[in-house]
């Protein structure tokens, strides 16, 4: 696994989930079904928002970006997971590993910032509804979405800049089903303290700062909802942000559990199980939560997508 010039590792071996063949096949079928459903859910959400003019508003504009992100995210991670169940070990080149790591970090960081932007959007809609159209015009929504993507990919570039400078001389076995930060840092022959520090600080910035924005927004939202005199009004106001709040809780709880104390997670095999949670289960639940909790999206889906399937063309006169 070493080249002749400098002994640098040319490829990594992904251990995956070494279990019995029967259990591997069962897990493959299970996660492949989730993968297909996740793709279908997000494609349907994007199509519904695109085809429905009444959903061309900032709230659903951000939801469309989130669905597109999840669509990209699962195609970066789940194919590796499926391959881990089909083979006892998978091989990935050094450049392939770094490329996958870059997009994985970029999309994860982008989702953190995008969820904070969506929380801010809900704060404006509930706490200042009369001025909401002027406070959140489409131009601002576009800039906020672009800032979410830009900050995520920039943060990933900075992390990868330090990780790729490390020297890998062997062993080359990664106890994971995809190239993640902590397993790679465990394999380096170089001094990894600087890379660990940069990774930890950027993780704090890209996770905790958006989380503070989310908490602040929802603290103001809850205070505004409690001031509504009628129970029906409170229920209607809370229903507009309940789905987003559920997504935030699921995503941040799994992310913080994994990355809040990265060094403590390096040596535990169950880290792979936690990784399955935020790379497979969370992207699968996000669109389902938004569709099931949002009547407007469900109605638009039935009219625009299902309606076009039942009535593909106008009836002749």
PDB file of C-alpha atoms in Angstrom:
ATOM      1  CA  UNK A   1       0.000   0.000   0.000  1.00  0.00           C
ATOM      2  CA  UNK A   2       2.996   2.283  -0.181  1.00  0.00           C
ATOM      3  CA  UNK A   3       4.625   3.862  -3.182  1.00  0.00           C
ATOM      4  CA  UNK A   4       8.345   3.417  -3.726  1.00  0.00           C
ATOM      5  CA  UNK A   5       9.281   7.081  -3.485  1.00  0.00           C
ATOM      6  CA  UNK A   6       8.168   8.054  -0.008  1.00  0.00           C
ATOM      7  CA  UNK A   7       6.128   5.261   1.557  1.00  0.00           C
ATOM      8  CA  UNK A   8       2.937   7.311   1.473  1.00  0.00           C
ATOM      9  CA  UNK A   9      -0.302   5.298   1.580  1.00  0.00           C
ATOM     10  CA  UNK A  10      -1.902   5.155  -1.863  1.00  0.00           C
ATOM     11  CA  UNK A  11      -5.213   3.599  -0.802  1.00  0.00           C
ATOM     12  CA  UNK A  12      -7.213   2.843   2.319  1.00  0.00           C
ATOM     13  CA  UNK A  13      -9.123  -0.281   3.320  1.00  0.00           C
ATOM     14  CA  UNK A  14     -12.572   0.354   4.806  1.00  0.00           C
ATOM     15  CA  UNK A  15     -13.512  -2.343   7.315  1.00  0.00           C
ATOM     16  CA  UNK A  16     -17.236  -1.631   7.184  1.00  0.00           C
ATOM     17  CA  UNK A  17     -19.434  -3.970   9.254  1.00  0.00           C
ATOM     18  CA  UNK A  18     -17.838  -7.424   9.516  1.00  0.00           C
ATOM     19  CA  UNK A  19     -20.789  -9.677  10.358  1.00  0.00           C
ATOM     20  CA  UNK A  20     -22.270 -12.920   9.078  1.00  0.00           C
ATOM     21  CA  UNK A  21     -23.148 -13.029   5.354  1.00  0.00           C
ATOM     22  CA  UNK A  22     -26.856 -13.519   6.097  1.00  0.00           C
ATOM     23  CA  UNK A  23     -27.003 -10.476   8.374  1.00  0.00           C
ATOM     24  CA  UNK A  24     -25.005  -8.399   5.893  1.00  0.00           C
ATOM     25  CA  UNK A  25     -27.482  -9.228   3.131  1.00  0.00           C
ATOM     26  CA  UNK A  26     -30.417  -8.335   5.394  1.00  0.00           C
ATOM     27  CA  UNK A  27     -28.838  -5.016   6.359  1.00  0.00           C
ATOM     28  CA  UNK A  28     -28.034  -4.289   2.727  1.00  0.00           C
ATOM     29  CA  UNK A  29     -31.668  -4.753   1.684  1.00  0.00           C
ATOM     30  CA  UNK A  30     -32.859  -2.607   4.607  1.00  0.00           C
ATOM     31  CA  UNK A  31     -30.525   0.321   3.958  1.00  0.00           C
ATOM     32  CA  UNK A  32     -30.957   0.090   0.194  1.00  0.00           C
ATOM     33  CA  UNK A  33     -34.717   0.484   0.686  1.00  0.00           C
ATOM     34  CA  UNK A  34     -34.111   3.520   2.930  1.00  0.00           C
ATOM     35  CA  UNK A  35     -31.740   4.939   0.312  1.00  0.00           C
ATOM     36  CA  UNK A  36     -34.337   4.672  -2.456  1.00  0.00           C
ATOM     37  CA  UNK A  37     -37.073   6.131  -0.248  1.00  0.00           C
ATOM     38  CA  UNK A  38     -34.820   9.036   0.759  1.00  0.00           C
ATOM     39  CA  UNK A  39     -34.094   9.821  -2.881  1.00  0.00           C
ATOM     40  CA  UNK A  40     -37.786   9.610  -3.755  1.00  0.00           C
ATOM     41  CA  UNK A  41     -38.873  11.806  -0.824  1.00  0.00           C
ATOM     42  CA  UNK A  42     -36.442  14.593  -1.588  1.00  0.00           C
ATOM     43  CA  UNK A  43     -37.073  14.536  -5.336  1.00  0.00           C
ATOM     44  CA  UNK A  44     -40.818  14.790  -4.686  1.00  0.00           C
ATOM     45  CA  UNK A  45     -40.356  17.736  -2.304  1.00  0.00           C
ATOM     46  CA  UNK A  46     -38.135  19.599  -4.780  1.00  0.00           C
ATOM     47  CA  UNK A  47     -40.565  18.873  -7.616  1.00  0.00           C
ATOM     48  CA  UNK A  48     -43.565  19.972  -5.559  1.00  0.00           C
ATOM     49  CA  UNK A  49     -41.955  23.272  -4.581  1.00  0.00           C
ATOM     50  CA  UNK A  50     -40.797  23.887  -8.147  1.00  0.00           C
ATOM     51  CA  UNK A  51     -44.210  23.153  -9.694  1.00  0.00           C
ATOM     52  CA  UNK A  52     -46.324  25.056  -7.154  1.00  0.00           C
ATOM     53  CA  UNK A  53     -46.261  28.884  -7.446  1.00  0.00           C
ATOM     54  CA  UNK A  54     -47.898  29.283  -4.026  1.00  0.00           C
ATOM     55  CA  UNK A  55     -44.824  27.647  -2.453  1.00  0.00           C
ATOM     56  CA  UNK A  56     -42.398  30.093  -4.035  1.00  0.00           C
ATOM     57  CA  UNK A  57     -41.766  31.745  -0.679  1.00  0.00           C
ATOM     58  CA  UNK A  58     -38.629  31.934   1.497  1.00  0.00           C
ATOM     59  CA  UNK A  59     -39.754  29.164   3.862  1.00  0.00           C
ATOM     60  CA  UNK A  60     -40.137  26.660   1.043  1.00  0.00           C
ATOM     61  CA  UNK A  61     -37.165  28.069  -0.840  1.00  0.00           C
ATOM     62  CA  UNK A  62     -34.996  27.038   2.122  1.00  0.00           C
ATOM     63  CA  UNK A  63     -36.803  23.699   2.339  1.00  0.00           C
ATOM     64  CA  UNK A  64     -35.959  23.059  -1.306  1.00  0.00           C
ATOM     65  CA  UNK A  65     -32.291  23.758  -0.577  1.00  0.00           C
ATOM     66  CA  UNK A  66     -32.425  21.385   2.391  1.00  0.00           C
ATOM     67  CA  UNK A  67     -33.929  18.630   0.248  1.00  0.00           C
ATOM     68  CA  UNK A  68     -31.309  19.168  -2.462  1.00  0.00           C
ATOM     69  CA  UNK A  69     -28.601  19.010   0.212  1.00  0.00           C
ATOM     70  CA  UNK A  70     -29.995  15.744   1.594  1.00  0.00           C
ATOM     71  CA  UNK A  71     -30.172  14.352  -1.934  1.00  0.00           C
ATOM     72  CA  UNK A  72     -26.472  15.108  -2.434  1.00  0.00           C
ATOM     73  CA  UNK A  73     -25.555  14.015   1.091  1.00  0.00           C
ATOM     74  CA  UNK A  74     -26.962  10.493   0.852  1.00  0.00           C
ATOM     75  CA  UNK A  75     -25.240   9.952  -2.489  1.00  0.00           C
ATOM     76  CA  UNK A  76     -21.911  10.759  -0.831  1.00  0.00           C
ATOM     77  CA  UNK A  77     -22.327   8.431   2.165  1.00  0.00           C
ATOM     78  CA  UNK A  78     -24.899   5.664   1.604  1.00  0.00           C
ATOM     79  CA  UNK A  79     -23.262   3.992  -1.433  1.00  0.00           C
ATOM     80  CA  UNK A  80     -20.193   3.396   0.757  1.00  0.00           C
ATOM     81  CA  UNK A  81     -22.440   1.948   3.447  1.00  0.00           C
ATOM     82  CA  UNK A  82     -24.109  -0.390   0.957  1.00  0.00           C
ATOM     83  CA  UNK A  83     -20.716  -1.475  -0.337  1.00  0.00           C
ATOM     84  CA  UNK A  84     -19.626  -2.233   3.224  1.00  0.00           C
ATOM     85  CA  UNK A  85     -22.471  -4.741   3.563  1.00  0.00           C
ATOM     86  CA  UNK A  86     -21.704  -6.436   0.248  1.00  0.00           C
ATOM     87  CA  UNK A  87     -17.987  -6.977   0.886  1.00  0.00           C
ATOM     88  CA  UNK A  88     -15.907  -7.728   3.938  1.00  0.00           C
ATOM     89  CA  UNK A  89     -13.695  -4.774   3.104  1.00  0.00           C
ATOM     90  CA  UNK A  90     -13.720  -1.952   0.597  1.00  0.00           C
ATOM     91  CA  UNK A  91     -10.796  -0.147  -0.964  1.00  0.00           C
ATOM     92  CA  UNK A  92     -10.639   3.546  -1.764  1.00  0.00           C
ATOM     93  CA  UNK A  93      -7.761   5.521  -3.209  1.00  0.00           C
ATOM     94  CA  UNK A  94      -6.116   8.305  -1.226  1.00  0.00           C
ATOM     95  CA  UNK A  95      -7.559  10.982  -3.530  1.00  0.00           C
ATOM     96  CA  UNK A  96     -10.966   9.299  -3.507  1.00  0.00           C
ATOM     97  CA  UNK A  97     -10.945   9.262   0.286  1.00  0.00           C
ATOM     98  CA  UNK A  98     -10.023  12.938   0.513  1.00  0.00           C
ATOM     99  CA  UNK A  99     -12.658  13.874  -2.074  1.00  0.00           C
ATOM    100  CA  UNK A 100     -15.378  12.016  -0.205  1.00  0.00           C
ATOM    101  CA  UNK A 101     -14.260  13.569   3.080  1.00  0.00           C
ATOM    102  CA  UNK A 102     -14.383  17.064   1.564  1.00  0.00           C
ATOM    103  CA  UNK A 103     -17.953  16.768   0.332  1.00  0.00           C
ATOM    104  CA  UNK A 104     -19.104  14.987   3.495  1.00  0.00           C
ATOM    105  CA  UNK A 105     -17.793  17.794   5.734  1.00  0.00           C
ATOM    106  CA  UNK A 106     -19.031  20.526   3.379  1.00  0.00           C
ATOM    107  CA  UNK A 107     -22.593  19.190   3.249  1.00  0.00           C
ATOM    108  CA  UNK A 108     -22.742  18.560   7.007  1.00  0.00           C
ATOM    109  CA  UNK A 109     -21.556  22.115   7.771  1.00  0.00           C
ATOM    110  CA  UNK A 110     -23.922  23.581   5.184  1.00  0.00           C
ATOM    111  CA  UNK A 111     -26.863  21.812   6.803  1.00  0.00           C
ATOM    112  CA  UNK A 112     -25.982  23.266  10.221  1.00  0.00           C
ATOM    113  CA  UNK A 113     -25.979  26.816   8.848  1.00  0.00           C
ATOM    114  CA  UNK A 114     -29.071  26.243   6.686  1.00  0.00           C
ATOM    115  CA  UNK A 115     -31.079  25.004   9.670  1.00  0.00           C
ATOM    116  CA  UNK A 116     -30.093  28.179  11.550  1.00  0.00           C
ATOM    117  CA  UNK A 117     -31.208  30.300   8.580  1.00  0.00           C
ATOM    118  CA  UNK A 118     -34.543  28.481   8.533  1.00  0.00           C
ATOM    119  CA  UNK A 119     -34.953  29.132  12.265  1.00  0.00           C
ATOM    120  CA  UNK A 120     -34.321  32.843  11.666  1.00  0.00           C
ATOM    121  CA  UNK A 121     -36.917  32.801   8.876  1.00  0.00           C
ATOM    122  CA  UNK A 122     -39.495  31.273  11.242  1.00  0.00           C
ATOM    123  CA  UNK A 123     -38.591  33.870  13.874  1.00  0.00           C
ATOM    124  CA  UNK A 124     -39.364  36.712  11.474  1.00  0.00           C
ATOM    125  CA  UNK A 125     -42.585  35.069  10.269  1.00  0.00           C
ATOM    126  CA  UNK A 126     -43.982  34.525  13.767  1.00  0.00           C
ATOM    127  CA  UNK A 127     -42.575  37.444  15.751  1.00  0.00           C
ATOM    128  CA  UNK A 128     -43.043  40.127  13.088  1.00  0.00           C
ATOM    129  CA  UNK A 129     -45.564  38.767  10.564  1.00  0.00           C
ATOM    130  CA  UNK A 130     -46.716  42.154   9.218  1.00  0.00           C
ATOM    131  CA  UNK A 131     -43.199  43.150   8.191  1.00  0.00           C
ATOM    132  CA  UNK A 132     -42.107  39.642   7.175  1.00  0.00           C
ATOM    133  CA  UNK A 133     -42.331  40.263   3.378  1.00  0.00           C
ATOM    134  CA  UNK A 134     -40.081  43.299   3.670  1.00  0.00           C
ATOM    135  CA  UNK A 135     -37.716  41.721   6.221  1.00  0.00           C
ATOM    136  CA  UNK A 136     -37.275  38.505   4.230  1.00  0.00           C
ATOM    137  CA  UNK A 137     -37.491  39.372   0.507  1.00  0.00           C
ATOM    138  CA  UNK A 138     -36.505  36.790  -2.074  1.00  0.00           C
ATOM    139  CA  UNK A 139     -33.168  38.529  -2.636  1.00  0.00           C
ATOM    140  CA  UNK A 140     -32.214  38.146   1.042  1.00  0.00           C
ATOM    141  CA  UNK A 141     -33.355  34.515   1.054  1.00  0.00           C
ATOM    142  CA  UNK A 142     -31.099  33.845  -1.934  1.00  0.00           C
ATOM    143  CA  UNK A 143     -28.126  35.491  -0.228  1.00  0.00           C
ATOM    144  CA  UNK A 144     -28.702  33.538   2.995  1.00  0.00           C
ATOM    145  CA  UNK A 145     -28.902  30.244   1.116  1.00  0.00           C
ATOM    146  CA  UNK A 146     -25.736  31.100  -0.808  1.00  0.00           C
ATOM    147  CA  UNK A 147     -23.989  32.024   2.456  1.00  0.00           C
ATOM    148  CA  UNK A 148     -24.979  28.659   3.936  1.00  0.00           C
ATOM    149  CA  UNK A 149     -23.450  26.757   1.026  1.00  0.00           C
ATOM    150  CA  UNK A 150     -20.400  28.992   0.868  1.00  0.00           C
ATOM    151  CA  UNK A 151     -19.592  28.759   4.581  1.00  0.00           C
ATOM    152  CA  UNK A 152     -19.991  24.973   4.545  1.00  0.00           C
ATOM    153  CA  UNK A 153     -17.668  24.419   1.602  1.00  0.00           C
ATOM    154  CA  UNK A 154     -15.139  26.970   2.888  1.00  0.00           C
ATOM    155  CA  UNK A 155     -15.037  25.305   6.313  1.00  0.00           C
ATOM    156  CA  UNK A 156     -14.533  21.927   4.668  1.00  0.00           C
ATOM    157  CA  UNK A 157     -11.706  23.298   2.526  1.00  0.00           C
ATOM    158  CA  UNK A 158      -9.927  24.622   5.627  1.00  0.00           C
ATOM    159  CA  UNK A 159     -10.268  21.294   7.440  1.00  0.00           C
ATOM    160  CA  UNK A 160      -9.076  19.298   4.454  1.00  0.00           C
ATOM    161  CA  UNK A 161      -6.129  21.649   3.971  1.00  0.00           C
ATOM    162  CA  UNK A 162      -4.715  20.541   7.318  1.00  0.00           C
ATOM    163  CA  UNK A 163      -5.769  16.884   7.098  1.00  0.00           C
ATOM    164  CA  UNK A 164      -4.338  16.358   3.593  1.00  0.00           C
ATOM    165  CA  UNK A 165      -0.979  17.763   4.720  1.00  0.00           C
ATOM    166  CA  UNK A 166      -0.587  14.874   7.162  1.00  0.00           C
ATOM    167  CA  UNK A 167       1.614  11.944   6.221  1.00  0.00           C
ATOM    168  CA  UNK A 168       0.121   8.436   6.044  1.00  0.00           C
ATOM    169  CA  UNK A 169       2.739   5.692   6.039  1.00  0.00           C
ATOM    170  CA  UNK A 170       0.636   2.794   7.293  1.00  0.00           C
ATOM    171  CA  UNK A 171      -1.356   0.990   8.487  1.00  0.00           C
ATOM    172  CA  UNK A 172      -4.078   1.881   6.017  1.00  0.00           C
ATOM    173  CA  UNK A 173      -7.090   0.132   7.563  1.00  0.00           C
ATOM    174  CA  UNK A 174      -9.985   2.446   8.469  1.00  0.00           C
ATOM    175  CA  UNK A 175     -12.421   1.014  10.998  1.00  0.00           C
ATOM    176  CA  UNK A 176     -15.393   2.707   9.351  1.00  0.00           C
ATOM    177  CA  UNK A 177     -17.630   2.422   6.280  1.00  0.00           C
ATOM    178  CA  UNK A 178     -16.536   5.771   4.794  1.00  0.00           C
ATOM    179  CA  UNK A 179     -13.659   8.220   5.127  1.00  0.00           C
ATOM    180  CA  UNK A 180     -14.355  10.258   8.245  1.00  0.00           C
ATOM    181  CA  UNK A 181     -12.107  12.681  10.100  1.00  0.00           C
ATOM    182  CA  UNK A 182     -11.409  10.787  13.303  1.00  0.00           C
ATOM    183  CA  UNK A 183     -10.395   7.443  11.715  1.00  0.00           C
ATOM    184  CA  UNK A 184      -8.042   9.259   9.330  1.00  0.00           C
ATOM    185  CA  UNK A 185      -6.424  11.208  12.142  1.00  0.00           C
ATOM    186  CA  UNK A 186      -5.788   7.930  13.946  1.00  0.00           C
ATOM    187  CA  UNK A 187      -3.784   6.595  10.978  1.00  0.00           C
ATOM    188  CA  UNK A 188      -1.433   9.493  10.391  1.00  0.00           C
ATOM    189  CA  UNK A 189       2.280   9.168  11.058  1.00  0.00           C
ATOM    190  CA  UNK A 190       2.621  12.943  11.453  1.00  0.00           C
ATOM    191  CA  UNK A 191       1.957  15.154  14.437  1.00  0.00           C
ATOM    192  CA  UNK A 192      -1.803  15.544  14.300  1.00  0.00           C
ATOM    193  CA  UNK A 193      -2.294  18.093  17.085  1.00  0.00           C
ATOM    194  CA  UNK A 194      -2.614  21.062  14.725  1.00  0.00           C
ATOM    195  CA  UNK A 195      -5.093  19.261  12.464  1.00  0.00           C
ATOM    196  CA  UNK A 196      -7.108  18.126  15.498  1.00  0.00           C
ATOM    197  CA  UNK A 197      -7.207  21.656  16.872  1.00  0.00           C
ATOM    198  CA  UNK A 198      -8.358  23.157  13.554  1.00  0.00           C
ATOM    199  CA  UNK A 199     -10.955  20.431  13.130  1.00  0.00           C
ATOM    200  CA  UNK A 200     -12.286  20.922  16.652  1.00  0.00           C
ATOM    201  CA  UNK A 201     -12.415  24.727  16.456  1.00  0.00           C
ATOM    202  CA  UNK A 202     -14.135  24.746  13.065  1.00  0.00           C
ATOM    203  CA  UNK A 203     -16.569  22.094  14.287  1.00  0.00           C
ATOM    204  CA  UNK A 204     -17.431  24.321  17.236  1.00  0.00           C
ATOM    205  CA  UNK A 205     -17.926  27.342  14.962  1.00  0.00           C
ATOM    206  CA  UNK A 206     -20.008  25.487  12.369  1.00  0.00           C
ATOM    207  CA  UNK A 207     -22.086  23.576  14.945  1.00  0.00           C
ATOM    208  CA  UNK A 208     -22.348  25.726  18.064  1.00  0.00           C
ATOM    209  CA  UNK A 209     -22.798  29.155  16.453  1.00  0.00           C
ATOM    210  CA  UNK A 210     -25.725  27.981  14.274  1.00  0.00           C
ATOM    211  CA  UNK A 211     -27.100  26.135  17.314  1.00  0.00           C
ATOM    212  CA  UNK A 212     -26.984  29.352  19.370  1.00  0.00           C
ATOM    213  CA  UNK A 213     -28.855  31.119  16.542  1.00  0.00           C
ATOM    214  CA  UNK A 214     -31.461  28.348  16.513  1.00  0.00           C
ATOM    215  CA  UNK A 215     -31.923  28.441  20.296  1.00  0.00           C
ATOM    216  CA  UNK A 216     -32.180  32.244  20.307  1.00  0.00           C
ATOM    217  CA  UNK A 217     -34.738  32.208  17.486  1.00  0.00           C
ATOM    218  CA  UNK A 218     -36.906  29.588  19.142  1.00  0.00           C
ATOM    219  CA  UNK A 219     -36.689  31.284  22.533  1.00  0.00           C
ATOM    220  CA  UNK A 220     -38.158  34.402  20.906  1.00  0.00           C
ATOM    221  CA  UNK A 221     -40.689  32.292  18.991  1.00  0.00           C
ATOM    222  CA  UNK A 222     -41.907  30.507  22.126  1.00  0.00           C
ATOM    223  CA  UNK A 223     -42.205  33.817  23.980  1.00  0.00           C
ATOM    224  CA  UNK A 224     -44.248  35.260  21.110  1.00  0.00           C
ATOM    225  CA  UNK A 225     -46.488  32.190  20.941  1.00  0.00           C
ATOM    226  CA  UNK A 226     -47.200  32.321  24.674  1.00  0.00           C
ATOM    227  CA  UNK A 227     -48.445  35.894  24.267  1.00  0.00           C
ATOM    228  CA  UNK A 228     -51.114  34.805  21.769  1.00  0.00           C
ATOM    229  CA  UNK A 229     -54.442  34.952  23.671  1.00  0.00           C
ATOM    230  CA  UNK A 230     -56.266  32.001  22.046  1.00  0.00           C
ATOM    231  CA  UNK A 231     -55.291  28.327  22.117  1.00  0.00           C
ATOM    232  CA  UNK A 232     -56.156  27.989  18.435  1.00  0.00           C
ATOM    233  CA  UNK A 233     -53.843  30.862  17.561  1.00  0.00           C
ATOM    234  CA  UNK A 234     -51.012  29.366  19.616  1.00  0.00           C
ATOM    235  CA  UNK A 235     -51.473  25.987  17.960  1.00  0.00           C
ATOM    236  CA  UNK A 236     -51.474  27.506  14.481  1.00  0.00           C
ATOM    237  CA  UNK A 237     -48.329  29.542  15.184  1.00  0.00           C
ATOM    238  CA  UNK A 238     -46.472  26.580  16.651  1.00  0.00           C
ATOM    239  CA  UNK A 239     -47.499  24.265  13.799  1.00  0.00           C
ATOM    240  CA  UNK A 240     -45.644  26.477  11.316  1.00  0.00           C
ATOM    241  CA  UNK A 241     -42.301  25.720  12.977  1.00  0.00           C
ATOM    242  CA  UNK A 242     -42.883  22.336  14.640  1.00  0.00           C
ATOM    243  CA  UNK A 243     -41.497  20.337  11.712  1.00  0.00           C
ATOM    244  CA  UNK A 244     -38.345  22.448  11.525  1.00  0.00           C
ATOM    245  CA  UNK A 245     -37.858  22.160  15.295  1.00  0.00           C
ATOM    246  CA  UNK A 246     -38.136  18.367  15.101  1.00  0.00           C
ATOM    247  CA  UNK A 247     -35.521  18.240  12.335  1.00  0.00           C
ATOM    248  CA  UNK A 248     -33.200  20.512  14.334  1.00  0.00           C
ATOM    249  CA  UNK A 249     -33.452  18.344  17.460  1.00  0.00           C
ATOM    250  CA  UNK A 250     -32.739  15.113  15.571  1.00  0.00           C
ATOM    251  CA  UNK A 251     -29.868  16.514  13.533  1.00  0.00           C
ATOM    252  CA  UNK A 252     -28.066  18.461  16.242  1.00  0.00           C
ATOM    253  CA  UNK A 253     -28.422  15.748  18.886  1.00  0.00           C
ATOM    254  CA  UNK A 254     -26.724  13.166  16.671  1.00  0.00           C
ATOM    255  CA  UNK A 255     -24.097  15.633  15.405  1.00  0.00           C
ATOM    256  CA  UNK A 256     -23.174  16.964  18.837  1.00  0.00           C
ATOM    257  CA  UNK A 257     -22.972  13.441  20.255  1.00  0.00           C
ATOM    258  CA  UNK A 258     -20.447  12.552  17.581  1.00  0.00           C
ATOM    259  CA  UNK A 259     -18.332  15.714  17.317  1.00  0.00           C
ATOM    260  CA  UNK A 260     -18.635  17.567  20.629  1.00  0.00           C
ATOM    261  CA  UNK A 261     -15.864  15.411  22.129  1.00  0.00           C
ATOM    262  CA  UNK A 262     -14.070  13.994  19.072  1.00  0.00           C
ATOM    263  CA  UNK A 263     -11.111  12.442  20.877  1.00  0.00           C
ATOM    264  CA  UNK A 264     -13.406  10.456  23.145  1.00  0.00           C
ATOM    265  CA  UNK A 265     -15.058   8.888  20.108  1.00  0.00           C
ATOM    266  CA  UNK A 266     -11.933   7.744  18.285  1.00  0.00           C
ATOM    267  CA  UNK A 267     -11.539   4.325  19.872  1.00  0.00           C
ATOM    268  CA  UNK A 268     -15.174   3.159  20.032  1.00  0.00           C
ATOM    269  CA  UNK A 269     -16.519   0.824  17.366  1.00  0.00           C
ATOM    270  CA  UNK A 270     -20.061   2.011  18.059  1.00  0.00           C
ATOM    271  CA  UNK A 271     -19.062   5.318  16.488  1.00  0.00           C
ATOM    272  CA  UNK A 272     -19.986   3.624  13.217  1.00  0.00           C
ATOM    273  CA  UNK A 273     -23.499   3.031  14.531  1.00  0.00           C
ATOM    274  CA  UNK A 274     -23.849   6.707  15.440  1.00  0.00           C
ATOM    275  CA  UNK A 275     -22.595   7.588  11.968  1.00  0.00           C
ATOM    276  CA  UNK A 276     -25.401   5.511  10.460  1.00  0.00           C
ATOM    277  CA  UNK A 277     -27.850   7.660  12.437  1.00  0.00           C
ATOM    278  CA  UNK A 278     -26.828  11.000  10.940  1.00  0.00           C
ATOM    279  CA  UNK A 279     -25.836   9.749   7.474  1.00  0.00           C
ATOM    280  CA  UNK A 280     -28.870   7.520   6.827  1.00  0.00           C
ATOM    281  CA  UNK A 281     -31.679   7.906   9.342  1.00  0.00           C
ATOM    282  CA  UNK A 282     -31.672  11.712   9.642  1.00  0.00           C
ATOM    283  CA  UNK A 283     -31.796  12.357   5.849  1.00  0.00           C
ATOM    284  CA  UNK A 284     -34.592   9.786   5.645  1.00  0.00           C
ATOM    285  CA  UNK A 285     -36.638  11.405   8.430  1.00  0.00           C
ATOM    286  CA  UNK A 286     -36.199  15.049   7.410  1.00  0.00           C
ATOM    287  CA  UNK A 287     -38.422  15.081   4.300  1.00  0.00           C
ATOM    288  CA  UNK A 288     -40.924  12.749   5.946  1.00  0.00           C
ATOM    289  CA  UNK A 289     -41.269  15.119   8.908  1.00  0.00           C
ATOM    290  CA  UNK A 290     -41.741  18.152   6.666  1.00  0.00           C
ATOM    291  CA  UNK A 291     -44.315  16.425   4.467  1.00  0.00           C
ATOM    292  CA  UNK A 292     -46.301  14.828   7.275  1.00  0.00           C
ATOM    293  CA  UNK A 293     -46.375  17.967   9.446  1.00  0.00           C
ATOM    294  CA  UNK A 294     -46.962  20.519   6.688  1.00  0.00           C
ATOM    295  CA  UNK A 295     -50.482  20.550   5.265  1.00  0.00           C
ATOM    296  CA  UNK A 296     -49.555  23.099   2.596  1.00  0.00           C
ATOM    297  CA  UNK A 297     -46.823  20.854   1.197  1.00  0.00           C
ATOM    298  CA  UNK A 298     -49.124  17.820   1.234  1.00  0.00           C
ATOM    299  CA  UNK A 299     -51.903  19.692  -0.551  1.00  0.00           C
ATOM    300  CA  UNK A 300     -49.483  21.083  -3.123  1.00  0.00           C
ATOM    301  CA  UNK A 301     -48.049  17.619  -3.711  1.00  0.00           C
ATOM    302  CA  UNK A 302     -51.482  16.147  -4.321  1.00  0.00           C
ATOM    303  CA  UNK A 303     -52.432  18.925  -6.739  1.00  0.00           C
ATOM    304  CA  UNK A 304     -49.199  19.404  -8.654  1.00  0.00           C
ATOM    305  CA  UNK A 305     -47.524  15.981  -8.727  1.00  0.00           C
ATOM    306  CA  UNK A 306     -50.352  13.489  -8.256  1.00  0.00           C
ATOM    307  CA  UNK A 307     -52.699  15.655 -10.296  1.00  0.00           C
ATOM    308  CA  UNK A 308     -50.290  15.669 -13.215  1.00  0.00           C
ATOM    309  CA  UNK A 309     -50.004  11.899 -12.987  1.00  0.00           C
ATOM    310  CA  UNK A 310     -53.787  11.440 -13.117  1.00  0.00           C
ATOM    311  CA  UNK A 311     -54.330  14.175 -15.732  1.00  0.00           C
ATOM    312  CA  UNK A 312     -51.258  14.228 -17.938  1.00  0.00           C
ATOM    313  CA  UNK A 313     -52.910  16.453 -20.572  1.00  0.00           C
ATOM    314  CA  UNK A 314     -55.995  18.554 -21.002  1.00  0.00           C
ATOM    315  CA  UNK A 315     -59.146  16.792 -22.074  1.00  0.00           C
ATOM    316  CA  UNK A 316     -60.246  17.551 -25.660  1.00  0.00           C
ATOM    317  CA  UNK A 317     -63.146  19.904 -26.174  1.00  0.00           C
TER     318      UNK A 317
END
